[in-house]
Amino acid sequence: MNLTLNNICKKYGSHTVLEFDEWKINSGIYWLKGGNGTGKTTLFRIISGQTPFEGTVLLNEINLKKQPTNFRSKISYAEAEPQYPLFVTGKELLNFYAAIRKASQSDIDSLTDLFEMTAYLNQKIGDYSSGMLKKLSLICVFIGDVSLYILDEPLITIDTASADKLYRLIIEKSEQGKSFLISSHQEIDAAKLKVDGVFVIENKKVMIC
């Protein structure tokens, strides 16, 4: 996996959030640190094709702007605060993801069992607690076969046991050759997850720590 961002500029009105010449990473697990308002979510939304920007983003030489469908098929993005239609059930949402990403039911069953969500799939998402909603979003992000997983604050609102399961799942996928970009206010437990690089956004640029 090779991800390259060149000549990136992102503004909201007259406010510049990100502006840098180049940022490049290869295969691995990477942690993006930083507090609220530093631009972490904006960076992730750029890479996942969720927001317009100036510049170039390449994943394995696939250009996001020139080949958006192909590019997005290689990435799975879990937002910090997931928002889904409140009137659908968890099962309906997972079925949608399975159809789009051509995933097997056995893979979905394994994920829902892992995060102990199977018993709640027939409930409407509007009835979910914040922890259940977060676990549902993590199940969604791991459905299908992609090159790069982007996890924005994956540790918030989940309990320690679920966090440990997430760590193990990240390691398992990494051993299969998948790569990760993870943001977290909380310290990532180095005893449970070894990262290949740590970055922070300073002065609108992505810097290595």
XYZ file of C-alpha atoms in Angstrom:
209
model
C 0.000 0.000 0.000
C 1.243 3.444 -0.900
C -0.720 6.589 -0.029
C 0.523 9.950 -1.303
C -0.999 13.405 -0.791
C 0.452 16.316 -2.779
C -0.182 20.071 -2.674
C -3.119 19.745 -0.309
C -5.178 22.758 0.670
C -8.516 22.641 2.467
C -10.462 25.722 3.507
C -13.794 26.281 5.182
C -14.706 29.719 3.956
C -11.699 31.928 4.648
C -10.312 29.545 7.295
C -7.497 27.269 6.098
C -7.508 23.944 7.942
C -4.832 22.030 6.017
C -2.078 23.237 3.705
C 1.010 21.158 2.918
C 3.150 20.047 -0.013
C 3.410 16.299 0.550
C 2.582 13.494 2.941
C 3.324 9.869 2.109
C 2.953 6.555 3.942
C 3.498 2.932 2.985
C 1.882 -0.233 4.352
C 1.455 -0.330 8.128
C -0.517 0.944 11.102
C -0.323 4.697 11.695
C -1.613 6.842 14.531
C -2.633 10.470 14.006
C -2.611 12.353 17.297
C -4.021 15.747 18.187
C -6.872 17.554 19.881
C -10.172 18.796 18.493
C -9.949 21.305 15.678
C -6.487 20.345 14.457
C -7.762 18.881 11.183
C -7.605 15.114 11.788
C -11.173 14.418 10.696
C -10.802 16.774 7.738
C -7.686 14.890 6.618
C -9.513 11.565 6.905
C -12.515 12.915 5.000
C -10.211 14.107 2.220
C -8.508 10.720 1.907
C -11.813 8.847 1.937
C -13.320 11.112 -0.718
C -15.916 12.656 1.594
C -15.054 16.339 1.098
C -13.727 18.514 -1.760
C -10.149 19.771 -1.599
C -7.320 21.234 -3.643
C -4.444 18.913 -4.498
C -3.852 15.267 -5.390
C -4.462 12.048 -3.455
C -3.109 8.753 -4.785
C -3.595 5.247 -3.388
C -1.446 2.665 -5.166
C -1.248 5.151 -8.065
C -5.056 5.387 -8.250
C -6.029 9.060 -8.404
C -8.971 9.971 -6.168
C -10.222 12.767 -8.435
C -9.722 10.925 -11.739
C -10.849 7.448 -10.609
C -13.123 8.134 -7.613
C -15.120 4.896 -7.706
C -12.042 2.680 -7.992
C -10.263 4.712 -5.301
C -13.121 4.551 -2.804
C -13.464 0.798 -3.296
C -9.987 0.402 -1.753
C -10.826 2.336 1.434
C -13.129 1.784 4.410
C -13.801 4.766 6.680
C -15.386 4.783 10.129
C -16.334 8.242 11.383
C -15.798 9.369 14.955
C -19.525 10.001 15.414
C -21.329 7.690 12.993
C -24.709 8.788 11.673
C -27.086 6.319 10.074
C -30.815 6.502 9.268
C -32.571 5.985 12.585
C -35.503 4.085 11.061
C -33.479 1.158 9.655
C -32.404 -1.836 11.707
C -28.834 -2.851 12.307
C -29.404 -5.911 10.136
C -30.710 -3.819 7.237
C -27.650 -1.590 7.407
C -25.270 -4.553 7.458
C -27.105 -6.149 4.537
C -26.612 -2.927 2.585
C -22.862 -2.935 3.297
C -22.638 -6.629 2.422
C -24.313 -6.050 -0.945
C -22.134 -3.073 -1.840
C -18.891 -4.771 -0.785
C -19.836 -8.278 -1.910
C -19.195 -9.755 1.536
C -20.362 -13.159 2.732
C -22.916 -13.608 5.497
C -20.419 -15.708 7.456
C -17.995 -12.779 7.569
C -20.720 -10.489 8.875
C -21.823 -13.076 11.438
C -18.250 -13.364 12.700
C -18.018 -9.602 13.175
C -21.378 -9.240 14.912
C -20.530 -12.141 17.230
C -17.125 -10.635 17.974
C -18.624 -7.317 19.089
C -21.618 -9.024 20.759
C -24.178 -7.245 18.571
C -26.047 -10.210 17.081
C -28.928 -9.993 19.571
C -29.594 -6.329 18.694
C -29.570 -6.433 14.887
C -33.352 -6.462 14.539
C -33.672 -3.264 16.572
C -33.905 0.097 14.840
C -30.710 2.113 14.980
C -32.622 4.946 16.643
C -32.944 2.735 19.718
C -29.214 2.024 19.980
C -27.037 3.426 22.754
C -23.911 5.352 21.760
C -21.772 2.296 22.512
C -23.941 0.019 20.367
C -23.873 2.549 17.533
C -20.087 2.722 17.704
C -19.749 -1.051 17.595
C -22.125 -1.193 14.631
C -19.937 1.323 12.784
C -16.842 -0.784 13.500
C -18.599 -3.865 12.138
C -19.511 -1.904 9.002
C -15.966 -0.701 8.422
C -14.572 -4.234 8.480
C -17.095 -5.635 5.994
C -15.490 -6.483 2.661
C -11.942 -6.493 1.340
C -10.092 -3.164 1.160
C -6.489 -1.943 1.228
C -6.761 0.876 3.781
C -8.923 1.219 6.886
C -9.419 4.722 8.291
C -10.659 4.763 11.889
C -11.516 8.164 13.373
C -11.585 7.948 17.186
C -12.482 4.230 17.228
C -11.945 3.882 20.989
C -14.538 6.399 22.180
C -17.784 5.096 23.734
C -16.705 1.435 23.634
C -15.742 -0.585 26.696
C -12.333 -2.064 27.428
C -13.315 -5.543 26.256
C -14.502 -4.193 22.886
C -11.354 -2.093 22.553
C -9.251 -5.224 23.090
C -11.245 -7.022 20.391
C -10.677 -4.086 18.051
C -6.927 -4.200 18.704
C -6.858 -7.909 17.861
C -8.893 -7.363 14.700
C -6.528 -4.615 13.534
C -3.550 -6.913 14.116
C -5.269 -9.747 12.238
C -6.025 -7.534 9.234
C -2.524 -6.041 9.313
C -1.044 -9.532 9.118
C -3.143 -10.007 5.977
C -1.399 -6.995 4.421
C -4.019 -4.347 5.224
C -3.072 -0.849 6.390
C -4.593 1.481 8.975
C -4.859 5.181 9.716
C -6.159 5.698 13.262
C -6.881 8.908 15.129
C -7.313 8.904 18.885
C -7.299 11.390 21.737
C -6.662 8.429 24.007
C -3.274 6.793 24.174
C -3.095 3.636 22.096
C -1.966 0.780 24.327
C 1.494 -0.075 22.970
C 1.364 -3.453 24.687
C -1.720 -4.362 22.649
C -1.077 -2.599 19.346
C 2.274 -1.715 17.819
C 2.100 1.184 15.388
C 4.537 1.826 12.548
C 4.422 5.593 12.790
C 2.895 8.449 14.769
C 1.901 11.763 13.212
C 0.421 15.033 14.413
C -1.074 18.003 12.566
C 0.786 21.216 13.393
C 0.464 24.545 11.601
C -1.846 22.917 9.035
C 0.801 20.318 8.137
C 1.088 16.596 8.916
C 4.280 16.091 10.932
C 5.976 12.960 12.204
C 6.211 12.695 15.998
